[in-house]
PDB file of C-alpha atoms in Angstrom:
ATOM      1  CA  MET A 701       0.022   0.012  -0.076  1.00 50.00           C
ATOM      2  CA  PRO A 702       1.201   3.529  -0.600  1.00 53.00           C
ATOM      3  CA  GLY A 703       2.498   5.277   2.492  1.00 51.00           C
ATOM      4  CA  GLU A 704       3.492   2.026   4.152  1.00 52.00           C
ATOM      5  CA  THR A 705       7.148   1.037   4.783  1.00 52.00           C
ATOM      6  CA  ASP A 706       8.672  -2.290   4.388  1.00 48.00           C
ATOM      7  CA  PRO A 707       9.358  -3.527   8.011  1.00 47.00           C
ATOM      8  CA  LEU A 708      12.380  -5.187   6.961  1.00 46.00           C
ATOM      9  CA  VAL A 709      13.840  -2.134   5.323  1.00 48.00           C
ATOM     10  CA  SER A 710      12.906   0.223   8.258  1.00 46.00           C
ATOM     11  CA  SER A 711      14.329  -2.010  10.865  1.00 46.00           C
ATOM     12  CA  ALA A 712      17.577  -2.414   8.817  1.00 47.00           C
ATOM     13  CA  LYS A 713      17.666   1.267   8.799  1.00 48.00           C
ATOM     14  CA  THR A 714      17.210   1.850  12.543  1.00 50.00           C
ATOM     15  CA  ASN A 715      19.548  -0.974  13.561  1.00 53.00           C
ATOM     16  CA  ALA A 716      22.324   0.093  10.926  1.00 50.00           C
ATOM     17  CA  GLU A 717      24.002   2.840  13.108  1.00 56.00           C
ATOM     18  CA  PRO A 718      24.900   2.186  16.659  1.00 48.00           C
ATOM     19  CA  PRO A 719      24.356   4.988  19.171  1.00 48.00           C
ATOM     20  CA  GLU A 720      27.319   7.175  19.320  1.00 56.00           C
ATOM     21  CA  VAL A 721      29.171   7.032  22.750  1.00 51.00           C
ATOM     22  CA  GLU A 722      31.648   9.651  23.594  1.00 64.00           C
ATOM     23  CA  ILE A 723      34.880   7.913  24.842  1.00 75.00           C
ATOM     24  CA  GLN A 724      37.323   9.903  26.697  1.00 78.00           C
ATOM     25  CA  PRO A 725      41.134   9.668  26.199  1.00 86.00           C
ATOM     26  CA  VAL A 726      43.068   7.330  28.615  1.00 84.00           C
ATOM     27  CA  LEU A 727      44.702  10.259  30.193  1.00 89.00           C
ATOM     28  CA  GLU A 728      41.465  11.966  31.087  1.00 91.00           C
ATOM     29  CA  ARG A 729      39.977   8.708  32.386  1.00 90.00           C
ATOM     30  CA  ILE A 730      43.133   8.205  34.438  1.00 91.00           C
ATOM     31  CA  LYS A 731      42.843  11.833  35.943  1.00 92.00           C
ATOM     32  CA  ASP A 732      39.125  11.103  36.736  1.00 91.00           C
ATOM     33  CA  VAL A 733      40.383   7.999  38.673  1.00 92.00           C
ATOM     34  CA  VAL A 734      43.012   9.911  40.604  1.00 92.00           C
ATOM     35  CA  ARG A 735      40.465  12.772  41.450  1.00 92.00           C
ATOM     36  CA  VAL A 736      37.617  10.502  42.481  1.00 92.00           C
ATOM     37  CA  TYR A 737      39.462   7.972  44.672  1.00 91.00           C
ATOM     38  CA  TRP A 738      41.685  10.578  46.276  1.00 90.00           C
ATOM     39  CA  ALA A 739      38.521  12.363  47.646  1.00 88.00           C
ATOM     40  CA  LEU A 740      37.011   9.058  48.495  1.00 87.00           C
ATOM     41  CA  GLY A 741      40.186   7.997  50.295  1.00 86.00           C
ATOM     42  CA  PHE A 742      39.720  11.070  52.620  1.00 82.00           C
ATOM     43  CA  PHE A 743      36.114  10.553  53.878  1.00 80.00           C
ATOM     44  CA  ALA A 744      35.429   6.815  53.145  1.00 75.00           C
ATOM     45  CA  PHE A 745      35.544   5.406  56.634  1.00 71.00           C
ATOM     46  CA  GLY A 746      33.374   3.011  58.669  1.00 68.00           C
ATOM     47  CA  GLY A 747      34.564  -0.350  57.260  1.00 75.00           C
ATOM     48  CA  PRO A 748      34.106  -2.220  54.361  1.00 77.00           C
ATOM     49  CA  SER A 749      30.281  -2.320  54.290  1.00 77.00           C
ATOM     50  CA  ALA A 750      30.225   1.626  54.463  1.00 78.00           C
ATOM     51  CA  HIS A 751      32.950   1.558  51.667  1.00 83.00           C
ATOM     52  CA  ILE A 752      30.809  -0.625  49.439  1.00 85.00           C
ATOM     53  CA  GLY A 753      27.791   1.785  49.798  1.00 84.00           C
ATOM     54  CA  ILE A 754      29.815   4.847  49.242  1.00 85.00           C
ATOM     55  CA  LEU A 755      31.510   3.436  46.121  1.00 89.00           C
ATOM     56  CA  ARG A 756      28.084   2.402  44.906  1.00 89.00           C
ATOM     57  CA  ASP A 757      26.766   5.907  45.521  1.00 87.00           C
ATOM     58  CA  HIS A 758      29.618   7.617  43.562  1.00 87.00           C
ATOM     59  CA  LEU A 759      30.448   5.405  40.805  1.00 89.00           C
ATOM     60  CA  VAL A 760      26.829   4.177  39.798  1.00 90.00           C
ATOM     61  CA  ARG A 761      24.748   7.302  40.771  1.00 88.00           C
ATOM     62  CA  VAL A 762      27.086  10.345  40.746  1.00 89.00           C
ATOM     63  CA  HIS A 763      29.654   9.749  38.244  1.00 88.00           C
ATOM     64  CA  LYS A 764      27.736   6.991  36.349  1.00 89.00           C
ATOM     65  CA  TRP A 765      31.043   5.032  35.448  1.00 88.00           C
ATOM     66  CA  LEU A 766      29.077   1.835  35.797  1.00 90.00           C
ATOM     67  CA  ASP A 767      25.675   0.448  35.723  1.00 89.00           C
ATOM     68  CA  GLU A 768      24.034  -1.280  38.778  1.00 89.00           C
ATOM     69  CA  ASP A 769      24.552  -4.883  37.250  1.00 90.00           C
ATOM     70  CA  VAL A 770      28.091  -4.326  36.549  1.00 92.00           C
ATOM     71  CA  PHE A 771      28.718  -2.934  40.001  1.00 92.00           C
ATOM     72  CA  MET A 772      26.883  -5.939  41.589  1.00 89.00           C
ATOM     73  CA  GLU A 773      29.003  -8.478  39.391  1.00 91.00           C
ATOM     74  CA  LEU A 774      32.080  -6.859  40.544  1.00 92.00           C
ATOM     75  CA  PHE A 775      30.944  -6.999  44.188  1.00 91.00           C
ATOM     76  CA  ALA A 776      30.242 -10.634  43.750  1.00 89.00           C
ATOM     77  CA  LEU A 777      33.597 -11.180  42.279  1.00 89.00           C
ATOM     78  CA  GLY A 778      35.254  -9.469  45.175  1.00 87.00           C
ATOM     79  CA  GLN A 779      33.106 -11.579  47.691  1.00 86.00           C
ATOM     80  CA  GLY A 780      34.578 -14.788  46.155  1.00 85.00           C
ATOM     81  CA  LEU A 781      38.372 -13.677  46.298  1.00 85.00           C
ATOM     82  CA  PRO A 782      40.390 -13.684  49.290  1.00 85.00           C
ATOM     83  CA  GLY A 783      41.208 -10.293  50.901  1.00 83.00           C
ATOM     84  CA  PRO A 784      38.987  -7.160  51.725  1.00 85.00           C
ATOM     85  CA  THR A 785      36.198  -7.058  49.346  1.00 86.00           C
ATOM     86  CA  SER A 786      36.041  -3.079  49.494  1.00 87.00           C
ATOM     87  CA  THR A 787      39.686  -2.809  48.386  1.00 89.00           C
ATOM     88  CA  GLN A 788      39.074  -5.299  45.477  1.00 91.00           C
ATOM     89  CA  LEU A 789      35.991  -3.442  44.381  1.00 92.00           C
ATOM     90  CA  VAL A 790      38.076  -0.137  44.301  1.00 92.00           C
ATOM     91  CA  ILE A 791      40.633  -1.695  42.158  1.00 93.00           C
ATOM     92  CA  SER A 792      38.169  -3.334  39.891  1.00 93.00           C
ATOM     93  CA  THR A 793      35.738  -0.401  39.509  1.00 93.00           C
ATOM     94  CA  ALA A 794      38.803   1.806  38.698  1.00 93.00           C
ATOM     95  CA  SER A 795      40.156  -0.549  36.337  1.00 93.00           C
ATOM     96  CA  THR A 796      36.742  -0.587  34.413  1.00 92.00           C
ATOM     97  CA  HIS A 797      37.145   3.281  33.830  1.00 90.00           C
ATOM     98  CA  GLY A 798      41.025   3.602  33.720  1.00 90.00           C
ATOM     99  CA  GLY A 799      42.510   0.298  32.843  1.00 91.00           C
ATOM    100  CA  ALA A 800      45.212  -1.411  34.939  1.00 92.00           C
ATOM    101  CA  LEU A 801      47.074   1.694  35.620  1.00 94.00           C
ATOM    102  CA  GLY A 802      43.858   3.397  36.814  1.00 93.00           C
ATOM    103  CA  GLY A 803      43.173   0.386  39.076  1.00 93.00           C
ATOM    104  CA  ALA A 804      46.718   0.733  40.563  1.00 94.00           C
ATOM    105  CA  LEU A 805      46.374   4.357  41.069  1.00 95.00           C
ATOM    106  CA  ALA A 806      43.003   4.011  42.677  1.00 94.00           C
ATOM    107  CA  PHE A 807      44.326   1.554  45.250  1.00 93.00           C
ATOM    108  CA  ILE A 808      47.135   4.081  45.967  1.00 93.00           C
ATOM    109  CA  MET A 809      44.744   7.062  46.139  1.00 92.00           C
ATOM    110  CA  TRP A 810      42.189   5.180  48.306  1.00 90.00           C
ATOM    111  CA  SER A 811      44.715   3.844  50.756  1.00 89.00           C
ATOM    112  CA  LEU A 812      47.219   6.794  51.101  1.00 90.00           C
ATOM    113  CA  PRO A 813      44.979   9.165  53.091  1.00 87.00           C
ATOM    114  CA  GLY A 814      44.007   6.513  55.743  1.00 84.00           C
ATOM    115  CA  TYR A 815      47.753   5.333  55.804  1.00 87.00           C
ATOM    116  CA  ILE A 816      48.880   8.879  56.532  1.00 89.00           C
ATOM    117  CA  VAL A 817      46.080   9.688  59.108  1.00 84.00           C
ATOM    118  CA  MET A 818      46.642   6.384  60.975  1.00 84.00           C
ATOM    119  CA  THR A 819      50.477   6.691  61.024  1.00 89.00           C
ATOM    120  CA  LEU A 820      50.275  10.205  62.313  1.00 89.00           C
ATOM    121  CA  SER A 821      47.586   9.251  64.917  1.00 82.00           C
ATOM    122  CA  GLY A 822      49.798   6.482  66.189  1.00 81.00           C
ATOM    123  CA  LYS A 823      52.850   8.435  66.409  1.00 85.00           C
ATOM    124  CA  TYR A 824      51.366  11.608  67.965  1.00 82.00           C
ATOM    125  CA  LEU A 825      48.008  10.727  69.415  1.00 79.00           C
ATOM    126  CA  TYR A 826      49.085  10.854  73.160  1.00 78.00           C
ATOM    127  CA  THR A 827      51.079  13.978  72.513  1.00 83.00           C
ATOM    128  CA  PHE A 828      47.865  16.102  71.826  1.00 80.00           C
ATOM    129  CA  VAL A 829      45.211  13.963  73.557  1.00 79.00           C
ATOM    130  CA  ASP A 830      44.856  13.008  77.177  1.00 81.00           C
ATOM    131  CA  PRO A 831      43.382   9.476  77.229  1.00 76.00           C
ATOM    132  CA  SER A 832      41.609  10.040  80.390  1.00 82.00           C
ATOM    133  CA  ASN A 833      39.780  13.239  79.065  1.00 82.00           C
ATOM    134  CA  PRO A 834      39.175  12.745  75.180  1.00 77.00           C
ATOM    135  CA  PRO A 835      37.975  15.786  73.324  1.00 78.00           C
ATOM    136  CA  MET A 836      34.339  15.890  72.312  1.00 76.00           C
ATOM    137  CA  TRP A 837      35.106  15.683  68.466  1.00 73.00           C
ATOM    138  CA  LEU A 838      36.733  12.427  69.056  1.00 73.00           C
ATOM    139  CA  LEU A 839      33.709  11.030  70.846  1.00 76.00           C
ATOM    140  CA  GLY A 840      31.597  11.526  67.751  1.00 77.00           C
ATOM    141  CA  VAL A 841      33.623   9.437  65.483  1.00 75.00           C
ATOM    142  CA  PRO A 842      32.090   6.174  66.379  1.00 76.00           C
ATOM    143  CA  PRO A 843      28.456   7.271  65.906  1.00 78.00           C
ATOM    144  CA  ALA A 844      29.356   8.927  62.594  1.00 76.00           C
ATOM    145  CA  ALA A 845      30.910   5.785  61.519  1.00 74.00           C
ATOM    146  CA  MET A 846      27.781   3.659  62.374  1.00 76.00           C
ATOM    147  CA  SER A 847      25.525   6.231  60.419  1.00 77.00           C
ATOM    148  CA  LEU A 848      27.714   5.647  57.430  1.00 74.00           C
ATOM    149  CA  ILE A 849      27.403   1.918  57.948  1.00 73.00           C
ATOM    150  CA  PHE A 850      23.731   2.191  58.158  1.00 74.00           C
ATOM    151  CA  LYS A 851      23.349   4.413  55.080  1.00 73.00           C
ATOM    152  CA  ALA A 852      25.458   2.115  53.023  1.00 70.00           C
ATOM    153  CA  SER A 853      23.880  -0.960  54.101  1.00 68.00           C
ATOM    154  CA  TYR A 854      20.193   0.436  53.680  1.00 70.00           C
ATOM    155  CA  GLY A 855      21.179   1.677  50.175  1.00 69.00           C
ATOM    156  CA  PHE A 856      22.977  -1.422  49.062  1.00 66.00           C
ATOM    157  CA  VAL A 857      20.133  -3.917  50.237  1.00 67.00           C
ATOM    158  CA  LYS A 858      17.272  -1.688  48.996  1.00 68.00           C
ATOM    159  CA  SER A 859      18.769  -2.241  45.460  1.00 67.00           C
ATOM    160  CA  LEU A 860      18.472  -5.959  45.883  1.00 65.00           C
ATOM    161  CA  ASP A 861      14.871  -6.510  47.144  1.00 64.00           C
ATOM    162  CA  THR A 862      12.452  -5.372  49.835  1.00 66.00           C
ATOM    163  CA  PHE A 863      13.183  -8.395  52.129  1.00 70.00           C
ATOM    164  CA  GLY A 864      16.830  -7.305  51.964  1.00 64.00           C
ATOM    165  CA  VAL A 865      15.863  -4.117  53.382  1.00 67.00           C
ATOM    166  CA  SER A 866      14.308  -5.618  56.327  1.00 73.00           C
ATOM    167  CA  ILE A 867      17.547  -7.854  56.925  1.00 72.00           C
ATOM    168  CA  GLY A 868      19.624  -4.955  56.471  1.00 67.00           C
ATOM    169  CA  ILE A 869      17.764  -2.784  59.199  1.00 73.00           C
ATOM    170  CA  VAL A 870      17.880  -5.594  61.647  1.00 80.00           C
ATOM    171  CA  ALA A 871      21.589  -6.190  61.002  1.00 78.00           C
ATOM    172  CA  CYS A 872      22.341  -2.405  61.442  1.00 69.00           C
ATOM    173  CA  VAL A 873      20.186  -2.416  64.711  1.00 79.00           C
ATOM    174  CA  VAL A 874      22.103  -5.497  66.016  1.00 82.00           C
ATOM    175  CA  SER A 875      25.419  -4.049  65.431  1.00 78.00           C
ATOM    176  CA  ILE A 876      24.467  -0.737  67.176  1.00 74.00           C
ATOM    177  CA  LEU A 877      23.451  -2.795  70.238  1.00 71.00           C
TER     178      LEU A 877
END
């Protein structure tokens, strides 16, 4: 009939050209990795469960380097390997964006701030802080860490299923007690 198009021809035209995706140069991606993981290294505290939630928030939602499925696959792979899962997740997620060099740099950027803070704290803590009378700001660190763990756990299990949210909330309450 006039005005109708052949379905084979129209589908061939629409599928002929893949959507254009802008690919950044490798140097730009490595700069991104250093910038993002250096910042994350300074405020990502609270243990591996908080780290995983923070990584998910920043890499899947904010920077959109990965989609949720790829992040979950990398997380599952990290769970099956020996060693700390959050550190493995740092390296694997950075490697997907910046290659092997990006993964190695992310590990350094992620670990270096904590290494510096812990080394200086271990060396100079009792020089500045009286153990019998700790300052008020130091007393707020454990509750802040627990709130990060709760936020990370809630966001992580919410993406899995609603039953997981209930389990996550119960686990957080039990860990607080």
